[in-house]
PDB file of C-alpha atoms and ligand atoms in Angstrom:
ATOM      1  CA  MET A  25     173.050  94.965 -70.805  1.00 80.00           C
ATOM      2  CA  LYS A  26     171.409  91.661 -71.643  1.00 90.00           C
ATOM      3  CA  LYS A  27     171.853  90.719 -75.290  1.00 96.00           C
ATOM      4  CA  LEU A  28     168.572  90.243 -77.150  1.00 98.00           C
ATOM      5  CA  LEU A  29     167.503  88.025 -80.035  1.00 98.00           C
ATOM      6  CA  SER A  30     164.933  89.407 -82.482  1.00 98.00           C
ATOM      7  CA  ALA A  31     163.527  86.579 -84.636  1.00 98.00           C
ATOM      8  CA  SER A  32     162.945  87.674 -88.250  1.00 98.00           C
ATOM      9  CA  ILE A  33     159.708  86.215 -89.590  1.00 98.00           C
ATOM     10  CA  LEU A  34     160.984  86.654 -93.151  1.00 98.00           C
ATOM     11  CA  SER A  35     162.212  83.053 -92.897  1.00 98.00           C
ATOM     12  CA  ALA A  36     158.972  81.748 -91.318  1.00 98.00           C
ATOM     13  CA  ASP A  37     156.178  79.879 -93.118  1.00 98.00           C
ATOM     14  CA  PHE A  38     153.971  82.775 -94.260  1.00 97.00           C
ATOM     15  CA  GLY A  39     150.965  80.471 -94.500  1.00 97.00           C
ATOM     16  CA  ARG A  40     151.118  79.914 -90.737  1.00 98.00           C
ATOM     17  CA  LEU A  41     152.516  83.201 -89.447  1.00 98.00           C
ATOM     18  CA  ALA A  42     150.587  83.363 -86.155  1.00 98.00           C
ATOM     19  CA  ASP A  43     151.687  79.801 -85.250  1.00 98.00           C
ATOM     20  CA  GLU A  44     155.269  80.551 -86.271  1.00 98.00           C
ATOM     21  CA  VAL A  45     155.442  83.677 -84.105  1.00 98.00           C
ATOM     22  CA  GLN A  46     153.991  81.782 -81.145  1.00 98.00           C
ATOM     23  CA  ALA A  47     156.476  78.960 -81.711  1.00 98.00           C
ATOM     24  CA  VAL A  48     159.531  81.256 -81.605  1.00 98.00           C
ATOM     25  CA  GLU A  49     158.078  83.081 -78.593  1.00 98.00           C
ATOM     26  CA  ALA A  50     157.764  79.736 -76.792  1.00 98.00           C
ATOM     27  CA  ALA A  51     161.268  78.795 -77.964  1.00 98.00           C
ATOM     28  CA  GLY A  52     162.842  81.839 -76.266  1.00 98.00           C
ATOM     29  CA  ALA A  53     162.977  84.719 -78.791  1.00 98.00           C
ATOM     30  CA  ASP A  54     163.053  88.152 -77.109  1.00 98.00           C
ATOM     31  CA  TRP A  55     161.527  90.213 -79.940  1.00 98.00           C
ATOM     32  CA  ILE A  56     159.775  89.596 -83.255  1.00 98.00           C
ATOM     33  CA  HIS A  57     161.370  91.316 -86.279  1.00 99.00           C
ATOM     34  CA  ALA A  58     159.025  92.120 -89.195  1.00 98.00           C
ATOM     35  CA  ASP A  59     160.644  93.000 -92.541  1.00 98.00           C
ATOM     36  CA  VAL A  60     158.567  95.367 -94.678  1.00 99.00           C
ATOM     37  CA  MET A  61     159.754  95.646 -98.300  1.00 98.00           C
ATOM     38  CA  ASP A  62     158.241  97.681-101.138  1.00 98.00           C
ATOM     39  CA  GLY A  63     159.953  96.464-104.318  1.00 98.00           C
ATOM     40  CA  LEU A  64     161.591  99.910-104.710  1.00 98.00           C
ATOM     41  CA  PHE A  65     164.018 100.509-101.861  1.00 98.00           C
ATOM     42  CA  VAL A  66     164.817  96.790-102.090  1.00 98.00           C
ATOM     43  CA  PRO A  67     163.990  94.376-104.933  1.00 98.00           C
ATOM     44  CA  ASN A  68     161.656  92.218-102.852  1.00 98.00           C
ATOM     45  CA  ILE A  69     158.045  92.816-101.695  1.00 98.00           C
ATOM     46  CA  THR A  70     156.835  91.402 -98.371  1.00 98.00           C
ATOM     47  CA  ILE A  71     154.253  92.551 -95.854  1.00 98.00           C
ATOM     48  CA  GLY A  72     152.206  95.642 -94.953  1.00 98.00           C
ATOM     49  CA  PRO A  73     150.436  97.061 -91.892  1.00 98.00           C
ATOM     50  CA  CYS A  74     147.594  94.480 -91.841  1.00 98.00           C
ATOM     51  CA  ILE A  75     150.042  91.608 -91.451  1.00 98.00           C
ATOM     52  CA  VAL A  76     151.898  93.544 -88.753  1.00 98.00           C
ATOM     53  CA  GLU A  77     148.560  94.015 -86.969  1.00 98.00           C
ATOM     54  CA  ALA A  78     147.907  90.266 -87.178  1.00 98.00           C
ATOM     55  CA  LEU A  79     151.396  89.602 -85.766  1.00 98.00           C
ATOM     56  CA  SER A  80     150.831  92.008 -82.882  1.00 98.00           C
ATOM     57  CA  LYS A  81     147.673  90.094 -81.952  1.00 98.00           C
ATOM     58  CA  ALA A  82     149.520  86.766 -82.074  1.00 98.00           C
ATOM     59  CA  THR A  83     152.365  87.608 -79.674  1.00 98.00           C
ATOM     60  CA  LYS A  84     153.141  89.491 -76.449  1.00 98.00           C
ATOM     61  CA  LEU A  85     156.734  90.079 -77.550  1.00 98.00           C
ATOM     62  CA  PRO A  86     157.897  93.526 -78.701  1.00 98.00           C
ATOM     63  CA  LEU A  87     157.338  93.956 -82.424  1.00 98.00           C
ATOM     64  CA  ASP A  88     160.416  95.336 -84.174  1.00 98.00           C
ATOM     65  CA  VAL A  89     159.297  96.633 -87.593  1.00 99.00           C
ATOM     66  CA  HIS A  90     162.081  97.158 -90.140  1.00 99.00           C
ATOM     67  CA  LEU A  91     160.851  99.364 -92.988  1.00 99.00           C
ATOM     68  CA  MET A  92     162.829  98.783 -96.189  1.00 99.00           C
ATOM     69  CA  ILE A  93     160.651 101.171 -98.180  1.00 98.00           C
ATOM     70  CA  GLU A  94     161.067 104.491 -99.993  1.00 98.00           C
ATOM     71  CA  GLU A  95     159.854 107.567 -98.078  1.00 98.00           C
ATOM     72  CA  PRO A  96     158.909 105.561 -94.987  1.00 98.00           C
ATOM     73  CA  GLY A  97     157.467 108.702 -93.364  1.00 98.00           C
ATOM     74  CA  ARG A  98     154.325 108.137 -95.459  1.00 98.00           C
ATOM     75  CA  TYR A  99     153.572 104.914 -93.554  1.00 98.00           C
ATOM     76  CA  VAL A 100     154.843 105.279 -89.989  1.00 98.00           C
ATOM     77  CA  GLU A 101     151.360 106.122 -88.686  1.00 98.00           C
ATOM     78  CA  ASN A 102     149.901 102.973 -90.295  1.00 98.00           C
ATOM     79  CA  PHE A 103     152.569 100.788 -88.698  1.00 99.00           C
ATOM     80  CA  ALA A 104     152.172 102.528 -85.329  1.00 98.00           C
ATOM     81  CA  LYS A 105     148.422 101.836 -85.423  1.00 98.00           C
ATOM     82  CA  ALA A 106     149.163  98.244 -86.441  1.00 98.00           C
ATOM     83  CA  GLY A 107     150.938  97.698 -83.103  1.00 98.00           C
ATOM     84  CA  ALA A 108     154.655  98.220 -83.785  1.00 98.00           C
ATOM     85  CA  THR A 109     156.792  98.605 -80.647  1.00 98.00           C
ATOM     86  CA  LEU A 110     159.755  99.931 -82.620  1.00 99.00           C
ATOM     87  CA  ILE A 111     159.814 101.301 -86.160  1.00 99.00           C
ATOM     88  CA  GLY A 112     163.095 101.329 -88.061  1.00 99.00           C
ATOM     89  CA  VAL A 113     163.584 103.556 -91.105  1.00 99.00           C
ATOM     90  CA  HIS A 114     166.575 103.613 -93.426  1.00 99.00           C
ATOM     91  CA  ALA A 115     168.547 106.862 -93.420  1.00 98.00           C
ATOM     92  CA  GLU A 116     169.069 106.333 -97.179  1.00 98.00           C
ATOM     93  CA  ALA A 117     165.289 106.489 -97.747  1.00 98.00           C
ATOM     94  CA  CYS A 118     164.523 109.654 -95.722  1.00 98.00           C
ATOM     95  CA  VAL A 119     165.096 113.183 -97.037  1.00 97.00           C
ATOM     96  CA  HIS A 120     163.988 114.563 -93.647  1.00 98.00           C
ATOM     97  CA  LEU A 121     165.305 111.870 -91.338  1.00 98.00           C
ATOM     98  CA  HIS A 122     164.957 113.854 -88.116  1.00 98.00           C
ATOM     99  CA  ARG A 123     161.325 114.727 -88.879  1.00 98.00           C
ATOM    100  CA  VAL A 124     160.433 111.081 -89.527  1.00 98.00           C
ATOM    101  CA  ILE A 125     162.081 110.047 -86.261  1.00 98.00           C
ATOM    102  CA  GLN A 126     160.135 112.740 -84.383  1.00 98.00           C
ATOM    103  CA  ASN A 127     156.896 111.573 -85.995  1.00 98.00           C
ATOM    104  CA  ILE A 128     157.534 107.989 -84.894  1.00 99.00           C
ATOM    105  CA  ARG A 129     158.120 109.142 -81.309  1.00 98.00           C
ATOM    106  CA  GLU A 130     155.020 111.353 -81.329  1.00 98.00           C
ATOM    107  CA  LEU A 131     153.031 108.269 -82.336  1.00 98.00           C
ATOM    108  CA  GLY A 132     154.198 106.586 -79.112  1.00 98.00           C
ATOM    109  CA  VAL A 133     156.565 104.178 -80.886  1.00 99.00           C
ATOM    110  CA  LYS A 134     160.332 103.774 -80.382  1.00 98.00           C
ATOM    111  CA  PRO A 135     162.259 105.133 -83.368  1.00 99.00           C
ATOM    112  CA  CYS A 136     165.157 103.238 -84.921  1.00 99.00           C
ATOM    113  CA  VAL A 137     167.440 104.304 -87.773  1.00 99.00           C
ATOM    114  CA  ALA A 138     168.930 101.727 -90.145  1.00 99.00           C
ATOM    115  CA  LEU A 139     171.964 101.848 -92.454  1.00 99.00           C
ATOM    116  CA  ASN A 140     172.924  99.691 -95.426  1.00 98.00           C
ATOM    117  CA  PRO A 141     176.373  98.073 -95.341  1.00 98.00           C
ATOM    118  CA  ALA A 142     177.909 100.651 -97.714  1.00 98.00           C
ATOM    119  CA  THR A 143     176.476 103.738 -95.961  1.00 98.00           C
ATOM    120  CA  PRO A 144     178.881 105.481 -93.566  1.00 98.00           C
ATOM    121  CA  LEU A 145     178.053 105.992 -89.895  1.00 98.00           C
ATOM    122  CA  CYS A 146     178.198 109.799 -90.244  1.00 98.00           C
ATOM    123  CA  MET A 147     174.741 109.600 -91.871  1.00 98.00           C
ATOM    124  CA  VAL A 148     173.167 108.823 -88.482  1.00 97.00           C
ATOM    125  CA  GLU A 149     175.505 110.565 -86.042  1.00 97.00           C
ATOM    126  CA  PRO A 150     173.351 113.729 -85.830  1.00 97.00           C
ATOM    127  CA  VAL A 151     170.295 111.677 -84.765  1.00 98.00           C
ATOM    128  CA  LEU A 152     171.967 109.234 -82.354  1.00 98.00           C
ATOM    129  CA  PRO A 153     170.454 111.012 -79.299  1.00 98.00           C
ATOM    130  CA  ASP A 154     166.992 110.960 -80.908  1.00 98.00           C
ATOM    131  CA  VAL A 155     166.614 107.239 -81.596  1.00 98.00           C
ATOM    132  CA  ASP A 156     166.112 104.232 -79.321  1.00 98.00           C
ATOM    133  CA  MET A 157     168.141 101.982 -81.621  1.00 98.00           C
ATOM    134  CA  VAL A 158     170.580 102.012 -84.531  1.00 98.00           C
ATOM    135  CA  LEU A 159     170.375  99.095 -86.970  1.00 99.00           C
ATOM    136  CA  LEU A 160     173.524  98.331 -88.937  1.00 99.00           C
ATOM    137  CA  MET A 161     172.807  95.941 -91.811  1.00 99.00           C
ATOM    138  CA  THR A 162     175.320  93.130 -92.224  1.00 98.00           C
ATOM    139  CA  VAL A 163     173.833  92.081 -95.594  1.00 98.00           C
ATOM    140  CA  ASN A 164     172.395  94.177 -98.410  1.00 98.00           C
ATOM    141  CA  PRO A 165     168.720  94.314 -97.435  1.00 98.00           C
ATOM    142  CA  GLY A 166     166.058  92.487 -99.417  1.00 98.00           C
ATOM    143  CA  PHE A 167     166.386  88.760 -98.736  1.00 98.00           C
ATOM    144  CA  GLY A 168     166.897  86.269 -95.938  1.00 98.00           C
ATOM    145  CA  GLY A 169     169.684  83.712 -95.925  1.00 98.00           C
ATOM    146  CA  GLN A 170     172.448  85.874 -97.408  1.00 98.00           C
ATOM    147  CA  ALA A 171     176.112  85.670 -96.397  1.00 98.00           C
ATOM    148  CA  PHE A 172     177.300  87.905 -93.537  1.00 98.00           C
ATOM    149  CA  LEU A 173     179.400  90.912 -94.609  1.00 98.00           C
ATOM    150  CA  GLY A 174     182.325  90.994 -92.175  1.00 98.00           C
ATOM    151  CA  ASN A 175     183.593  94.339 -93.464  1.00 98.00           C
ATOM    152  CA  VAL A 176     180.744  96.041 -91.555  1.00 98.00           C
ATOM    153  CA  VAL A 177     182.297  95.048 -88.193  1.00 98.00           C
ATOM    154  CA  PRO A 178     184.600  98.136 -87.903  1.00 98.00           C
ATOM    155  CA  LYS A 179     181.530 100.378 -88.426  1.00 98.00           C
ATOM    156  CA  ILE A 180     179.724  98.462 -85.656  1.00 98.00           C
ATOM    157  CA  ARG A 181     182.660  99.028 -83.278  1.00 98.00           C
ATOM    158  CA  GLU A 182     182.746 102.707 -84.184  1.00 98.00           C
ATOM    159  CA  CYS A 183     179.002 103.036 -83.550  1.00 98.00           C
ATOM    160  CA  ARG A 184     179.355 101.375 -80.127  1.00 98.00           C
ATOM    161  CA  ARG A 185     182.168 103.813 -79.286  1.00 98.00           C
ATOM    162  CA  LYS A 186     180.088 106.865 -80.338  1.00 98.00           C
ATOM    163  CA  ILE A 187     177.014 105.724 -78.360  1.00 98.00           C
ATOM    164  CA  ASP A 188     179.149 105.172 -75.240  1.00 98.00           C
ATOM    165  CA  GLU A 189     181.066 108.444 -75.673  1.00 98.00           C
ATOM    166  CA  LEU A 190     177.788 110.346 -75.735  1.00 98.00           C
ATOM    167  CA  GLY A 191     176.510 108.385 -72.711  1.00 98.00           C
ATOM    168  CA  LEU A 192     173.402 107.282 -74.608  1.00 98.00           C
ATOM    169  CA  ALA A 193     171.109 104.306 -73.923  1.00 97.00           C
ATOM    170  CA  THR A 194     170.616 103.841 -77.684  1.00 98.00           C
ATOM    171  CA  LEU A 195     170.605 100.143 -78.563  1.00 98.00           C
ATOM    172  CA  LEU A 196     172.852  98.777 -81.298  1.00 98.00           C
ATOM    173  CA  GLN A 197     171.236  96.160 -83.557  1.00 98.00           C
ATOM    174  CA  VAL A 198     172.596  94.071 -86.440  1.00 98.00           C
ATOM    175  CA  ASP A 199     170.617  92.279 -89.130  1.00 99.00           C
ATOM    176  CA  GLY A 200     171.766  89.830 -91.793  1.00 98.00           C
ATOM    177  CA  GLY A 201     173.723  86.590 -91.730  1.00 98.00           C
ATOM    178  CA  VAL A 202     173.621  86.334 -87.924  1.00 98.00           C
ATOM    179  CA  ASN A 203     174.233  82.758 -86.724  1.00 98.00           C
ATOM    180  CA  PRO A 204     176.300  81.022 -84.018  1.00 97.00           C
ATOM    181  CA  ALA A 205     179.442  81.365 -86.196  1.00 97.00           C
ATOM    182  CA  THR A 206     179.139  85.105 -86.915  1.00 98.00           C
ATOM    183  CA  ALA A 207     177.564  86.277 -83.639  1.00 97.00           C
ATOM    184  CA  PRO A 208     180.612  86.147 -81.301  1.00 96.00           C
ATOM    185  CA  GLN A 209     182.527  88.850 -83.228  1.00 97.00           C
ATOM    186  CA  LEU A 210     179.353  90.977 -83.214  1.00 98.00           C
ATOM    187  CA  CYS A 211     179.001  90.480 -79.492  1.00 97.00           C
ATOM    188  CA  GLN A 212     182.639  91.552 -79.010  1.00 96.00           C
ATOM    189  CA  ALA A 213     181.957  94.623 -81.164  1.00 97.00           C
ATOM    190  CA  GLY A 214     179.240  95.680 -78.697  1.00 97.00           C
ATOM    191  CA  VAL A 215     175.972  94.704 -80.390  1.00 98.00           C
ATOM    192  CA  ASP A 216     172.891  94.646 -78.110  1.00 98.00           C
ATOM    193  CA  VAL A 217     170.156  93.230 -80.369  1.00 98.00           C
ATOM    194  CA  PHE A 218     170.743  90.436 -82.887  1.00 98.00           C
ATOM    195  CA  VAL A 219     168.246  89.843 -85.701  1.00 98.00           C
ATOM    196  CA  ALA A 220     168.246  86.303 -87.060  1.00 98.00           C
ATOM    197  CA  GLY A 221     165.924  84.755 -89.619  1.00 98.00           C
ATOM    198  CA  SER A 222     167.249  81.671 -91.380  1.00 98.00           C
ATOM    199  CA  ALA A 223     169.356  80.664 -88.353  1.00 98.00           C
ATOM    200  CA  VAL A 224     166.146  80.522 -86.257  1.00 98.00           C
ATOM    201  CA  PHE A 225     163.580  79.076 -88.661  1.00 98.00           C
ATOM    202  CA  ASN A 226     165.562  76.247 -90.243  1.00 98.00           C
ATOM    203  CA  GLY A 227     165.356  73.175 -88.019  1.00 97.00           C
ATOM    204  CA  ASN A 228     164.473  73.032 -84.329  1.00 98.00           C
ATOM    205  CA  TYR A 229     163.538  76.547 -83.148  1.00 98.00           C
ATOM    206  CA  ARG A 230     164.359  75.989 -79.482  1.00 98.00           C
ATOM    207  CA  LYS A 231     167.784  74.481 -80.221  1.00 98.00           C
ATOM    208  CA  ASN A 232     168.544  77.172 -82.791  1.00 98.00           C
ATOM    209  CA  ILE A 233     167.629  79.957 -80.371  1.00 98.00           C
ATOM    210  CA  GLU A 234     169.626  78.332 -77.548  1.00 98.00           C
ATOM    211  CA  ASN A 235     172.674  78.108 -79.811  1.00 98.00           C
ATOM    212  CA  ILE A 236     172.378  81.701 -81.028  1.00 98.00           C
ATOM    213  CA  LYS A 237     171.825  82.954 -77.477  1.00 97.00           C
ATOM    214  CA  ALA A 238     174.903  81.106 -76.257  1.00 96.00           C
ATOM    215  CA  SER A 239     176.933  82.747 -79.027  1.00 96.00           C
ATOM    216  CA  ILE A 240     175.555  86.273 -78.471  1.00 92.00           C
ATOM    217  CA  ASP A 241     176.435  86.148 -74.798  1.00 84.00           C
ATOM    218  CA  CYS A 242     180.040  86.412 -75.970  1.00 76.00           C
ATOM    219  CA  GLY A 243     180.412  82.667 -75.605  1.00 51.00           C
ATOM    220  CA  VAL A 244     179.081  82.542 -72.032  1.00 50.00           C
ATOM    221  CA  LYS A 245     176.115  80.152 -71.778  1.00 47.00           C
ATOM    222  CA  SER A 246     172.995  81.660 -70.188  1.00 41.00           C
ATOM    223  CA  LYS A 247     171.604  79.970 -67.052  1.00 40.00           C
ATOM    224  CA  SER A 248     168.049  79.532 -68.392  1.00 37.00           C
TER     225      SER A 248
HETATM  226  C1  DX5 B 314     167.025  91.244 -94.877  1.00 74.80           C
HETATM  227  C2  DX5 B 314     166.174  91.397 -93.652  1.00 74.80           C
HETATM  228  C3  DX5 B 314     166.550  90.517 -92.536  1.00 74.80           C
HETATM  229  C4  DX5 B 314     166.499  89.035 -92.858  1.00 74.80           C
HETATM  230  C5  DX5 B 314     167.691  88.427 -92.216  1.00 74.80           C
HETATM  231  O1  DX5 B 314     166.878  92.331 -95.698  1.00 74.80           O
HETATM  232  O2  DX5 B 314     166.210  92.735 -93.165  1.00 74.80           O
HETATM  233  O3  DX5 B 314     165.830  90.789 -91.337  1.00 74.80           O
HETATM  234  O4  DX5 B 314     165.349  88.367 -92.423  1.00 74.80           O
HETATM  235  O5  DX5 B 314     167.758  87.110 -92.589  1.00 74.80           O
HETATM  236  P1  DX5 B 314     168.975  86.170 -92.201  1.00 74.80           P
HETATM  237  O6  DX5 B 314     169.060  86.154 -90.711  1.00 74.80           O
HETATM  238  O7  DX5 B 314     168.592  84.873 -92.802  1.00 74.80           O
HETATM  239  O8  DX5 B 314     170.210  86.778 -92.830  1.00 74.80           O
HETATM  240 ZN1   ZN B 315     165.353  93.120 -91.158  1.00 74.80          ZN
END
């Protein structure tokens, strides 16, 4: 399938979010990635449903909402109403993971399950058929601009193998430290959706996105 780039607004100028989202849309991003942090599951605090609602009004692109919060089940309805296309919850933060995933789907949103770098894949294997996407973190969540953790790559390969073995359409996403230098190995490992924040928002957005897209197509330049 076509590889997709989800631009993480964590590295955007928060004073001009609507303009920033429109700028990366015009520059060729496929999705917008919104990082929600609660100061508990991760040390940082970012945005809530009202900002997600503002983002959804500013762009036509799918809105990929990554919840880095404790007990995310408490808030999935708020984020669904705010206009999320996909909602990602961390397996580490859900006592009843399957129930939360079902709730997201019942709300008409695509469920995604996320894993921290140190969490083994077996945590999500039982729900692989129930989610639209698996997100494997390639940094410890909480901040943009951190260094890519290459030791996650074997887990990414294993996840690709399991998805294919089961004949599922589940997408495989990575998030953290993605840039033109790290993306080719991720592409080879079978990643479908690449989240990038600092590699998109530092410098010229169009050039940055072109460079990342060239590297996520396993080195083959796209025609557009
Ligand atoms: C980190 C967030 C990421 C972050 C990635 O916890 O989940 O989405 O924006 O930033 P970069 O691409 O700069 O590593
Ligand atoms: Zn994220």
